[in-house]
Coordinates of C-alpha atoms in Angstrom, one line a residue:
Chain A
M1466 CA -16.8 -25.4 -29.0
T1467 CA -20.1 -23.7 -28.2
G1468 CA -20.5 -25.5 -25.2
I1469 CA -20.9 -23.2 -22.0
T1470 CA -19.3 -24.3 -18.6
L1471 CA -21.6 -23.2 -15.3
A1472 CA -19.9 -23.7 -12.1
V1473 CA -22.0 -23.9 -9.1
P1474 CA -20.7 -24.2 -5.5
S1475 CA -20.3 -27.8 -4.5
K1476 CA -21.7 -28.1 -1.3
G1477 CA -23.5 -26.8 1.6
R1478 CA -26.2 -24.1 2.0
L1479 CA -24.3 -22.2 -0.9
E1480 CA -25.1 -25.2 -3.3
E1481 CA -28.7 -25.4 -2.2
L1482 CA -29.4 -21.9 -2.1
T1483 CA -27.9 -21.7 -5.9
R1484 CA -29.9 -24.8 -7.6
E1485 CA -33.0 -23.4 -5.4
W1486 CA -32.3 -20.0 -7.2
F1487 CA -31.9 -21.5 -10.9
A1488 CA -35.1 -23.9 -10.2
A1489 CA -37.3 -20.9 -9.4
R1490 CA -36.3 -19.4 -12.8
G1491 CA -37.1 -22.8 -14.6
L1492 CA -33.8 -24.2 -14.8
T1493 CA -33.4 -27.4 -12.6
I1494 CA -29.9 -28.4 -11.9
S1495 CA -29.3 -32.2 -11.3
R1496 CA -26.4 -34.3 -10.0
P1497 CA -27.0 -37.4 -11.5
G1498 CA -23.8 -38.8 -9.7
G1499 CA -25.0 -37.8 -6.3
A1500 CA -23.2 -35.4 -4.1
R1501 CA -20.0 -37.0 -5.0
S1502 CA -20.2 -36.2 -8.2
Y1503 CA -18.5 -33.2 -9.6
L1504 CA -20.3 -33.1 -13.0
G1505 CA -24.2 -32.0 -13.6
V1506 CA -26.4 -31.3 -16.1
M1507 CA -29.2 -28.3 -16.8
E1508 CA -32.5 -30.2 -17.6
G1509 CA -33.4 -28.6 -21.2
E1510 CA -29.9 -26.9 -21.6
P1511 CA -27.8 -29.7 -23.4
D1512 CA -25.2 -26.8 -24.2
V1513 CA -24.5 -26.2 -20.9
T1514 CA -22.4 -28.1 -18.8
V1515 CA -22.8 -27.7 -15.0
R1516 CA -19.5 -28.2 -12.8
F1517 CA -19.6 -28.3 -9.1
F1518 CA -16.5 -26.6 -7.2
P1519 CA -15.3 -25.3 -4.2
A1520 CA -16.5 -21.7 -3.9
S1521 CA -12.9 -19.9 -4.0
E1522 CA -11.9 -22.1 -7.0
I1523 CA -14.7 -20.8 -9.0
A1524 CA -13.1 -17.3 -8.4
R1525 CA -10.1 -18.5 -9.4
E1526 CA -11.2 -20.3 -12.6
L1527 CA -13.4 -17.6 -13.4
I1528 CA -10.6 -14.9 -13.5
R1529 CA -8.3 -17.4 -15.4
G1530 CA -11.1 -18.4 -18.0
N1531 CA -11.0 -21.9 -17.7
I1532 CA -14.8 -21.7 -16.7
D1533 CA -17.3 -19.4 -18.2
I1534 CA -20.1 -18.6 -15.7
G1535 CA -20.3 -19.3 -12.3
V1536 CA -21.8 -18.7 -8.7
T1537 CA -19.6 -17.4 -6.1
G1538 CA -19.2 -14.5 -3.9
R1539 CA -18.0 -11.0 -4.9
D1540 CA -15.6 -11.1 -2.1
L1541 CA -13.8 -14.3 -3.1
I1542 CA -13.4 -12.3 -6.8
H1543 CA -11.7 -9.3 -5.3
E1544 CA -9.3 -11.5 -3.0
T1545 CA -8.3 -13.7 -5.7
S1546 CA -6.3 -11.2 -7.5
E1547 CA -5.9 -7.6 -7.9
T1548 CA -7.4 -7.7 -11.4
G1549 CA -9.9 -10.1 -10.6
P1550 CA -13.0 -7.6 -10.7
D1551 CA -11.6 -6.5 -14.3
S1552 CA -11.3 -9.9 -15.7
V1553 CA -15.0 -11.1 -14.7
H1554 CA -18.6 -9.4 -15.6
F1555 CA -20.9 -9.2 -12.5
A1556 CA -23.8 -10.6 -14.3
R1557 CA -26.3 -10.1 -11.3
P1558 CA -26.5 -10.8 -7.6
L1559 CA -28.6 -13.4 -6.2
E1560 CA -29.8 -12.0 -2.9
F1561 CA -28.1 -14.5 -1.0
G1562 CA -24.9 -15.1 0.6
H1563 CA -24.8 -11.4 2.0
A1564 CA -21.7 -10.6 3.9
D1565 CA -19.5 -7.9 4.4
V1566 CA -15.7 -7.7 4.8
V1567 CA -14.9 -5.4 7.8
I1568 CA -12.1 -3.9 9.8
A1569 CA -12.6 -5.1 13.5
V1570 CA -10.7 -3.9 16.8
P1571 CA -10.8 -4.6 20.2
E1572 CA -14.1 -3.2 21.8
A1573 CA -11.6 -1.7 24.5
W1574 CA -9.9 0.6 21.8
I1575 CA -12.3 3.5 22.9
D1576 CA -10.1 5.7 20.9
V1577 CA -10.4 4.0 17.7
T1578 CA -13.8 4.4 16.2
H1579 CA -12.5 5.3 12.3
L1580 CA -10.0 4.5 9.9
H1581 CA -8.0 7.8 10.6
D1582 CA -7.9 6.7 14.0
L1583 CA -6.3 3.3 12.7
A1584 CA -4.1 5.3 10.7
D1585 CA -2.8 7.4 13.8
V1586 CA -2.6 4.2 16.2
A1587 CA -0.3 2.4 13.2
S1588 CA 1.8 5.1 12.4
D1589 CA 3.7 5.3 15.6
F1590 CA 2.8 1.4 17.0
R1591 CA 6.2 0.5 15.7
S1592 CA 8.2 3.1 17.9
R1593 CA 5.9 2.1 20.9
H1594 CA 6.0 -1.6 20.5
K1595 CA 9.0 -2.5 18.6
R1596 CA 6.8 -4.1 16.3
W1597 CA 4.4 -3.5 13.5
L1598 CA 0.8 -3.5 14.1
R1599 CA -0.6 -6.9 13.2
I1600 CA -3.7 -7.6 11.2
A1601 CA -5.2 -11.3 11.5
T1602 CA -7.1 -12.0 8.1
K1603 CA -7.8 -14.5 5.2
Y1604 CA -8.5 -11.2 2.9
I1605 CA -4.9 -10.4 2.2
T1606 CA -5.3 -8.8 -1.2
I1607 CA -8.7 -6.7 -0.3
T1608 CA -6.8 -5.8 3.1
R1609 CA -3.4 -4.7 1.1
Q1610 CA -5.7 -2.8 -1.5
H1611 CA -8.0 -0.7 1.2
F1612 CA -5.5 0.1 3.5
A1613 CA -3.2 1.6 0.8
R1614 CA -5.9 3.4 -0.6
A1615 CA -6.4 4.8 3.4
G1616 CA -2.6 5.6 3.3
I1617 CA -2.3 3.1 6.1
A1618 CA 1.4 1.5 5.3
E1619 CA 2.7 0.2 9.0
Y1620 CA 1.2 -3.0 9.4
R1621 CA 1.8 -6.7 9.0
I1622 CA -0.8 -9.1 8.0
V1623 CA -0.8 -12.6 9.8
E1624 CA -2.4 -14.9 7.6
S1625 CA -5.2 -16.5 9.2
L1626 CA -7.4 -19.6 7.7
G1627 CA -10.1 -19.8 10.4
A1628 CA -11.5 -18.3 13.6
T1629 CA -9.9 -15.0 12.7
E1630 CA -12.0 -13.5 15.6
A1631 CA -10.2 -15.3 18.1
A1632 CA -6.7 -13.9 16.8
P1633 CA -6.7 -10.8 19.0
A1634 CA -7.5 -12.4 22.3
S1635 CA -4.6 -15.1 21.5
G1636 CA -2.5 -12.8 21.2
V1637 CA -1.6 -13.5 17.2
A1638 CA -2.8 -10.1 15.8
D1639 CA -3.9 -7.0 17.2
I1640 CA -7.1 -6.4 14.8
V1641 CA -9.0 -8.1 12.5
V1642 CA -10.6 -7.8 8.8
D1643 CA -12.7 -10.5 8.5
I1644 CA -16.3 -11.6 6.8
T1645 CA -19.4 -11.1 8.9
S1646 CA -23.2 -11.2 8.1
T1647 CA -24.5 -9.9 11.5
G1648 CA -21.4 -9.0 13.5
S1649 CA -22.4 -11.3 16.1
T1650 CA -19.2 -13.4 16.0
L1651 CA -17.1 -10.2 16.2
A1652 CA -19.1 -8.7 19.2
A1653 CA -19.1 -12.2 21.3
N1654 CA -15.4 -12.0 20.8
G1655 CA -14.9 -8.5 21.9
L1656 CA -14.5 -7.0 18.7
R1657 CA -16.2 -3.7 17.0
V1658 CA -16.8 -2.7 13.6
L1659 CA -15.0 0.6 12.9
D1660 CA -17.5 3.2 11.9
D1661 CA -16.0 3.4 8.3
G1662 CA -15.0 -0.2 8.5
V1663 CA -16.6 -1.9 5.6
M1664 CA -14.3 -2.6 2.8
L1665 CA -16.5 -4.7 0.8
K1666 CA -20.2 -5.7 0.8
S1667 CA -20.5 -9.0 -0.5
E1668 CA -23.2 -11.5 -1.6
A1669 CA -23.5 -14.7 -4.2
N1670 CA -23.4 -13.0 -7.7
L1671 CA -23.6 -14.8 -11.2
I1672 CA -20.5 -14.1 -12.8
V1673 CA -19.2 -14.1 -16.1
S1674 CA -15.7 -14.7 -16.9
R1675 CA -14.3 -11.9 -19.5
T1676 CA -11.3 -13.9 -20.1
A1677 CA -12.9 -16.9 -21.4
D1678 CA -13.4 -17.6 -25.4
W1679 CA -16.5 -15.9 -26.4
P1680 CA -16.8 -16.9 -30.0
G1681 CA -20.1 -15.2 -31.8
E1682 CA -22.6 -18.2 -31.3
K1683 CA -21.4 -18.9 -27.9
K1684 CA -21.9 -15.4 -26.4
K1685 CA -25.4 -15.5 -28.0
K1686 CA -26.2 -18.3 -26.3
L1687 CA -24.9 -16.7 -22.8
N1688 CA -26.8 -13.7 -23.5
S1689 CA -29.9 -15.3 -24.1
L1690 CA -29.3 -17.6 -20.7
L1691 CA -28.7 -14.1 -19.0
T1692 CA -31.7 -12.6 -20.3
Q1693 CA -33.7 -15.5 -19.2
L1694 CA -32.3 -15.1 -15.9
A1695 CA -32.9 -11.2 -15.8
A1696 CA -29.3 -10.9 -15.7
E1697 CA -27.1 -8.2 -17.4
P1698 CA -25.8 -9.7 -21.2
L1699 CA -22.1 -9.5 -21.4
Chain B
M827 CA 28.0 -4.9 -30.9
T828 CA 24.4 -3.8 -31.0
N829 CA 23.5 -0.1 -29.8
A830 CA 21.6 -1.7 -26.7
A831 CA 24.7 -3.8 -25.9
M832 CA 26.9 -0.8 -26.3
R833 CA 24.7 1.5 -24.0
R834 CA 24.5 -1.5 -21.7
A835 CA 28.5 -1.8 -21.5
Q836 CA 28.6 1.9 -21.1
L837 CA 26.3 1.7 -18.3
E838 CA 28.4 -1.1 -16.3
A839 CA 31.7 1.3 -16.9
L840 CA 29.7 4.3 -15.3
V841 CA 28.8 1.9 -12.3
E842 CA 32.4 0.8 -12.1
A843 CA 33.8 4.4 -12.5
Q844 CA 32.1 5.7 -9.3
G845 CA 35.2 5.1 -7.1
G846 CA 33.1 3.0 -4.9
C847 CA 32.6 -0.8 -3.9
R848 CA 30.6 -2.5 -6.5
A849 CA 28.1 -4.7 -4.5
T850 CA 26.6 -8.0 -5.3
P851 CA 23.8 -8.9 -2.6
P852 CA 22.7 -12.4 -2.7
L853 CA 19.7 -12.6 -4.7
L854 CA 18.0 -14.8 -2.3
L855 CA 17.1 -12.4 1.1
P856 CA 15.2 -12.8 4.1
A857 CA 11.9 -11.3 3.9
D858 CA 11.0 -10.0 7.2
P859 CA 13.3 -7.1 7.0
Y860 CA 11.7 -5.8 4.0
F861 CA 8.2 -6.2 5.6
D862 CA 9.8 -4.6 8.7
L863 CA 11.2 -1.3 6.8
A864 CA 8.7 -1.1 4.0
G865 CA 5.3 -2.6 5.3
E866 CA 2.7 -4.7 3.3
E867 CA 2.5 -2.1 0.5
F868 CA 6.0 -2.9 -0.9
G869 CA 5.4 -6.5 0.8
R870 CA 2.9 -7.3 -2.0
R871 CA 5.5 -6.8 -4.6
L872 CA 7.8 -9.3 -3.4
L873 CA 8.6 -12.8 -4.9
L874 CA 8.1 -14.8 -1.5
T875 CA 9.6 -18.3 -1.0
A876 CA 9.6 -20.2 1.9
D877 CA 12.6 -22.9 3.3
L878 CA 12.0 -25.9 5.1
T879 CA 12.0 -24.5 8.9
G880 CA 9.0 -22.0 7.2
A881 CA 11.2 -19.0 7.2
E882 CA 10.4 -16.6 4.5
H883 CA 13.0 -15.5 1.8
C884 CA 12.4 -13.1 -1.0
L885 CA 14.2 -13.0 -4.5
R886 CA 16.1 -9.5 -4.2
P887 CA 13.6 -6.7 -4.8
E888 CA 16.3 -3.9 -4.4
F889 CA 19.9 -3.2 -3.8
T890 CA 19.9 -0.6 -0.8
L891 CA 18.3 -2.7 2.1
P892 CA 20.8 -5.6 1.9
I893 CA 23.7 -3.2 1.2
V894 CA 23.1 -0.8 4.2
R895 CA 22.5 -3.5 6.3
D896 CA 26.2 -5.0 5.3
Y897 CA 27.3 -1.4 6.1
I898 CA 25.9 -1.1 9.7
A899 CA 26.8 -5.0 10.5
D900 CA 30.6 -4.2 9.5
G901 CA 30.3 -1.1 12.0
T902 CA 32.9 1.0 10.6
R903 CA 30.9 4.2 10.3
Q904 CA 33.3 5.2 7.9
P905 CA 32.2 7.4 4.5
A906 CA 31.5 4.7 2.1
A907 CA 30.2 4.5 -1.5
F908 CA 28.5 1.9 -2.9
T909 CA 27.1 1.0 -6.7
Y910 CA 25.6 -1.8 -8.2
L911 CA 24.0 -3.1 -11.7
G912 CA 22.2 -6.6 -11.6
P913 CA 18.8 -8.3 -11.6
I914 CA 15.9 -7.4 -9.2
F915 CA 12.5 -9.3 -8.9
R916 CA 9.3 -7.5 -8.2
Q917 CA 5.4 -8.4 -8.7
R918 CA 4.4 -6.0 -11.5
E919 CA 0.9 -5.3 -13.5
T920 CA 2.9 -5.2 -16.6
G921 CA 6.5 -6.7 -17.7
P922 CA 8.6 -9.5 -16.4
A923 CA 9.0 -9.9 -12.6
E924 CA 12.6 -9.8 -13.4
F925 CA 14.7 -6.9 -14.2
D926 CA 17.9 -5.1 -14.0
Q927 CA 18.4 -2.0 -11.7
A928 CA 21.3 0.0 -11.3
G929 CA 22.2 2.3 -8.6
I930 CA 24.4 4.2 -6.2
E931 CA 24.6 4.5 -2.4
L932 CA 26.6 7.1 -0.6
L933 CA 26.7 6.4 3.2
A934 CA 28.3 8.9 6.2
Q935 CA 29.7 11.3 3.7
T936 CA 30.9 14.3 5.6
N937 CA 28.8 16.7 3.2
G938 CA 25.4 15.2 2.6
E939 CA 24.7 18.0 -0.1
V940 CA 27.9 17.3 -2.0
A941 CA 26.9 13.5 -1.9
L942 CA 23.5 14.5 -3.3
D943 CA 25.2 16.4 -6.1
Q944 CA 27.0 13.1 -7.1
V945 CA 24.0 11.1 -7.0
F946 CA 22.6 13.6 -9.6
T947 CA 25.5 13.3 -11.7
F948 CA 25.6 9.8 -11.6
A949 CA 22.0 9.6 -12.7
R950 CA 22.1 12.3 -15.3
A951 CA 25.4 10.4 -16.6
A952 CA 23.3 7.3 -16.9
L953 CA 20.4 9.2 -18.9
S954 CA 23.2 10.6 -21.2
I955 CA 24.1 7.1 -22.1
Y956 CA 20.7 6.7 -23.5
G957 CA 20.7 10.0 -25.2
L958 CA 17.8 11.5 -23.0
P959 CA 17.6 14.7 -21.8
T960 CA 17.1 15.1 -17.7
R961 CA 13.7 15.8 -16.7
I962 CA 14.0 16.1 -12.9
R963 CA 11.2 16.6 -10.6
L964 CA 12.2 17.4 -7.1
G965 CA 10.4 16.9 -3.3
G966 CA 11.2 18.8 -0.6
V967 CA 10.9 16.5 2.5
G968 CA 13.1 18.8 5.0
L969 CA 11.2 22.0 3.5
F970 CA 8.0 20.4 4.4
E971 CA 9.3 19.3 7.7
A972 CA 10.6 23.0 8.8
L973 CA 7.2 24.4 7.6
L974 CA 5.1 22.0 9.6
V975 CA 7.4 22.7 12.6
Q976 CA 6.7 26.3 12.4
A977 CA 3.0 26.4 11.1
D978 CA 0.8 27.4 14.0
M979 CA -1.3 24.4 15.2
P980 CA -1.8 22.1 18.2
A981 CA 1.3 20.0 18.5
A982 CA -0.5 16.4 18.4
W983 CA -1.7 17.7 14.7
R984 CA 1.7 17.6 13.3
P985 CA 2.8 13.9 13.4
R986 CA -0.6 13.5 11.8
I987 CA -0.1 15.6 9.1
R988 CA 3.5 14.6 8.7
H989 CA 2.5 10.9 8.2
R990 CA 0.4 11.6 5.4
F991 CA 2.9 13.7 3.5
G992 CA 3.2 12.2 -0.2
H993 CA -0.2 10.6 0.0
T994 CA -2.1 12.9 -2.0
E995 CA -5.8 11.1 -0.5
A996 CA -5.0 10.5 2.8
M997 CA -3.7 14.5 3.0
E998 CA -6.8 15.8 1.6
R999 CA -9.2 13.8 3.8
L1000 CA -7.5 14.9 6.8
L1001 CA -7.4 18.6 5.7
A1002 CA -11.1 18.4 5.0
R1003 CA -11.8 16.8 8.0
L1004 CA -9.8 19.6 9.6
E1005 CA -11.6 22.3 7.6
A1006 CA -15.2 20.6 8.4
A1007 CA -14.3 20.3 12.5
P1008 CA -17.4 21.7 14.1
D1009 CA -17.0 24.1 16.5
A1010 CA -18.9 21.6 19.6
P1011 CA -18.7 22.7 23.0
R1012 CA -16.1 21.2 24.8
Q1013 CA -17.5 17.8 27.0
E1014 CA -16.5 17.1 30.5
Q1015 CA -13.7 14.8 30.3
P1016 CA -13.9 11.4 32.6
A1017 CA -10.6 11.2 34.8
R1018 CA -7.7 9.4 33.4
D1019 CA -7.7 6.6 35.9
V1020 CA -11.4 6.2 35.5
L1021 CA -10.7 5.9 31.9
I1022 CA -7.8 3.4 32.4
E1023 CA -9.8 1.2 34.7
D1024 CA -12.7 0.9 32.4
V1025 CA -10.5 0.0 29.7
T1026 CA -8.6 -2.5 31.6
A1027 CA -12.0 -4.3 32.5
R1028 CA -12.9 -4.2 28.6
M1029 CA -9.9 -5.9 27.7
V1030 CA -9.6 -8.5 30.5
S1031 CA -13.4 -9.5 29.8
S1032 CA -12.3 -10.1 26.0
G1033 CA -9.1 -12.1 27.0
L1034 CA -6.9 -9.5 25.9
S1035 CA -3.2 -9.3 27.1
L1036 CA -2.6 -6.1 28.9
S1037 CA 1.0 -5.9 28.4
E1038 CA 1.6 -7.6 24.6
G1039 CA -0.1 -5.0 22.7
R1040 CA -1.7 -2.0 23.2
T1041 CA -1.7 -1.0 26.9
P1042 CA -4.8 0.5 29.0
E1043 CA -2.9 3.7 29.5
E1044 CA -1.9 4.0 25.9
I1045 CA -5.7 3.9 24.6
A1046 CA -6.7 6.1 27.3
D1047 CA -4.2 8.7 26.8
R1048 CA -4.7 8.5 23.1
Y1049 CA -9.1 8.7 24.1
L1050 CA -8.2 12.0 26.1
E1051 CA -5.6 13.3 23.5
Q1052 CA -8.2 12.8 20.4
Q1053 CA -10.8 14.6 22.7
A1054 CA -8.8 17.3 23.4
L1055 CA -7.7 17.4 19.7
D1056 CA -11.2 17.6 18.3
A1057 CA -11.5 20.7 20.6
A1058 CA -8.2 22.2 19.5
H1059 CA -8.7 23.4 16.1
V1060 CA -6.1 23.8 13.5
P1061 CA -6.6 27.2 12.5
A1062 CA -8.2 28.2 9.5
Q1063 CA -5.1 30.3 8.3
T1064 CA -2.9 27.3 8.9
L1065 CA -4.9 24.9 6.8
K1066 CA -5.1 27.4 4.1
L1067 CA -1.2 27.7 4.1
L1068 CA -0.9 23.9 4.1
R1069 CA -2.9 23.7 0.7
D1070 CA -1.3 26.6 -0.9
Y1071 CA 1.7 25.1 -0.2
L1072 CA 0.9 21.5 -1.1
A1073 CA -0.9 23.2 -4.2
I1074 CA 2.7 24.6 -5.4
S1075 CA 3.7 22.6 -8.6
G1076 CA 5.8 23.3 -11.6
D1077 CA 9.4 25.1 -13.0
V1078 CA 11.1 25.1 -9.9
L1079 CA 12.2 28.9 -10.0
S1080 CA 8.9 30.1 -9.7
A1081 CA 7.6 27.3 -7.2
L1082 CA 10.5 28.5 -5.0
R1083 CA 9.3 32.1 -5.4
Q1084 CA 6.2 31.1 -4.2
I1085 CA 7.2 29.3 -1.4
E1086 CA 9.0 32.2 0.0
A1087 CA 6.2 34.5 -0.8
L1088 CA 4.2 32.1 1.4
A1089 CA 6.7 31.8 3.8
E1090 CA 6.9 35.6 3.9
S1091 CA 3.3 36.3 4.3
H1092 CA 2.9 33.8 7.1
K1093 CA 6.3 34.6 8.8
L1094 CA 7.7 31.0 8.3
M1095 CA 11.8 30.6 8.3
L1096 CA 12.4 28.5 5.1
G1097 CA 15.4 30.1 4.1
A1098 CA 17.5 27.3 5.2
P1099 CA 15.9 24.3 3.2
I1100 CA 15.3 26.8 0.3
R1101 CA 18.9 27.8 0.0
A1102 CA 20.0 23.9 0.1
I1103 CA 17.5 23.3 -3.1
R1104 CA 18.9 26.3 -4.8
R1105 CA 22.5 25.2 -4.6
H1106 CA 21.8 22.0 -6.2
L1107 CA 20.2 23.8 -9.1
D1108 CA 23.5 25.6 -9.8
K1109 CA 24.8 22.1 -10.4
L1110 CA 21.9 21.1 -12.4
G1111 CA 22.6 23.5 -15.2
E1112 CA 20.6 22.7 -18.4
A1113 CA 18.4 19.9 -16.8
Q1114 CA 14.5 20.9 -16.8
V1115 CA 13.9 21.2 -13.2
S1116 CA 10.3 21.2 -11.4
F1117 CA 9.5 21.1 -7.9
D1118 CA 6.4 19.4 -6.4
A1119 CA 5.9 20.6 -2.9
G1120 CA 3.7 17.3 -2.1
F1121 CA 6.0 14.8 -3.7
S1122 CA 7.6 12.4 -1.2
P1123 CA 7.8 8.7 -1.1
R1124 CA 6.0 7.3 1.2
L1125 CA 8.8 6.0 3.8
D1126 CA 9.5 7.9 6.5
Y1127 CA 12.9 7.5 6.2
Y1128 CA 13.4 10.2 3.5
T1129 CA 14.9 13.5 4.7
G1130 CA 16.1 16.6 2.9
I1131 CA 15.7 16.6 -1.0
V1132 CA 14.1 13.6 -2.9
F1133 CA 13.9 13.4 -6.9
E1134 CA 12.7 11.4 -9.5
M1135 CA 13.8 11.8 -13.4
T1136 CA 11.3 10.9 -15.9
G1137 CA 11.0 10.0 -19.6
R1138 CA 8.4 10.7 -22.0
N1139 CA 4.7 10.0 -20.6
G1140 CA 6.1 10.3 -17.2
A1141 CA 7.8 7.0 -16.9
V1142 CA 10.2 7.1 -13.6
L1143 CA 13.8 6.6 -15.0
A1144 CA 15.6 7.5 -11.9
S1145 CA 14.4 7.9 -8.4
G1146 CA 16.3 8.8 -5.3
G1147 CA 17.3 11.2 -2.8
Q1148 CA 18.6 11.8 0.8
Y1149 CA 17.3 9.2 3.5
D1150 CA 19.3 10.1 6.5
R1151 CA 17.0 8.4 9.0
L1152 CA 17.4 4.8 6.8
L1153 CA 20.3 3.9 8.9
E1154 CA 19.0 4.2 11.9
R1155 CA 15.6 2.4 11.0
L1156 CA 18.0 -0.6 10.5
G1157 CA 19.7 -0.8 13.8
A1158 CA 22.5 2.0 13.5
T1159 CA 23.1 3.5 17.0
A1160 CA 23.5 7.4 15.7
P1161 CA 22.4 8.8 12.8
I1162 CA 24.4 8.5 9.5
A1163 CA 23.7 10.6 6.3
A1164 CA 22.9 8.5 3.4
S1165 CA 21.8 9.4 -0.3
G1166 CA 21.4 7.3 -3.4
C1167 CA 19.2 6.6 -6.2
A1168 CA 18.2 3.8 -8.4
L1169 CA 18.0 3.3 -12.0
W1170 CA 15.2 1.5 -14.0
V1171 CA 17.3 -0.2 -16.7
D1172 CA 14.6 -1.5 -18.6
R1173 CA 12.8 1.7 -18.9
L1174 CA 16.0 3.6 -19.8
E1175 CA 16.4 1.5 -22.7
A1176 CA 12.7 1.3 -23.7
E1177 CA 12.7 5.2 -24.0
V1178 CA 15.6 5.0 -26.6
S1179 CA 13.6 2.0 -28.6
A1180 CA 10.1 4.2 -28.4

């Protein structure tokens, strides 16, 4: 098998931008079966099979090595598995899909501006309120890693799959870890990002799976494709 | 019988011979108490599952918590000894998620130091079954707490420093911050009631409950405390003491001598916790013992002395110590002394075959 599988986000703005990005570099991706089809082709590149996936599945399948290369957000690679970043090669950023994974607290917490303030608040939260400080987020892996590095252990994660920014007002959690590109949704919900609260700067990346099989011929093909895209070879 | 099976049988015999009760907690346990006790950092290691009601359970990740909870529920408060040997389950980077752990728990013993000696003896006996030399790394939680109480600094800094004990990077960041604290002229503080009013208004406007989480009073008070702290410096001499102390690591006798010298020059009374460590050394005889002043598990219920026994390449074979605050954390109404240790059976066996 020397064919290369390229996974592209299957819908929305991310799909559009990805296809535009490849097209701008002379590689047109088409979807012969229309928006409902999950198979595509890259014109003039018979060795490349294009498959359309949801962005989070692209991250998972790259880490597992079930697909060879793909376009998805850096945040999803970090979130899917602790070993995610080691399992892939970030070949190049694509200059769209910018967003930061941030820690935000209620704007009313005027005493909490940095992570070390949060560490103080978390450490005696339990004795004051008979429960742990609660953090709403869908970024469980990233949050645990970051907080462990910061020496904060006294908290509980409340998994939130949507409208995370509403969690403090609805009483589900005290603070949030969320993704934001401008911070305006957070601000509109009375939340403020800590001064050192950016955990991860993310954008869409062209990503190569390190766990996929790369026999010589196939790797050569990959690297020539990457070179054509001004991306870093594997 | 293979050699490995023989060692295993001897370990079984050792666990049975401690004169305690052999504890066999269920394999499936409620997950919440683990999150409550040890937070997300330990929680990420659990193998979780949910029942039909959505309640979360985990496969037994260790023995201490279920043993201690049962003991508290019994309500006897009598001295008790428990031992265990059986499978536990944890997510690990390498190695299978199921592996055996053996250990001992000594609760409400009249003499906590004698209890710790028994724990040491148990762990050393286990290592000797595997033909391994005893290499012990000691940490002094009680020693550090005694030093912190006496060190000259604004009181509000003590819990902040204590909280970072055992986390080298977090401690380093805090000390660096304290050392760099600028000599800013103190600003006029807003009045407490004005602050509370302001915070209340902000909370109401963003729809936050004023009572479910942090209250306006709590936020205002911490804000004022923080402002005061920024002005109230930890003396440079104290910061140097902390750095010098935390850097002490090595052979236990020379480490203790360094600590005594440090205590002398800073006029600190550390005699009692140092004597406690020395007393145990007499009993440890041949073992190779080191002391690491910055070493502590990152769990605030540890007290007194903590230890690890290590193999080649630093693999932890046994870990434990004194944790007199654990039973209260789990609901006991009065302090109850506790000590014990856990043995990593697969690592013990791996040391032999390596």
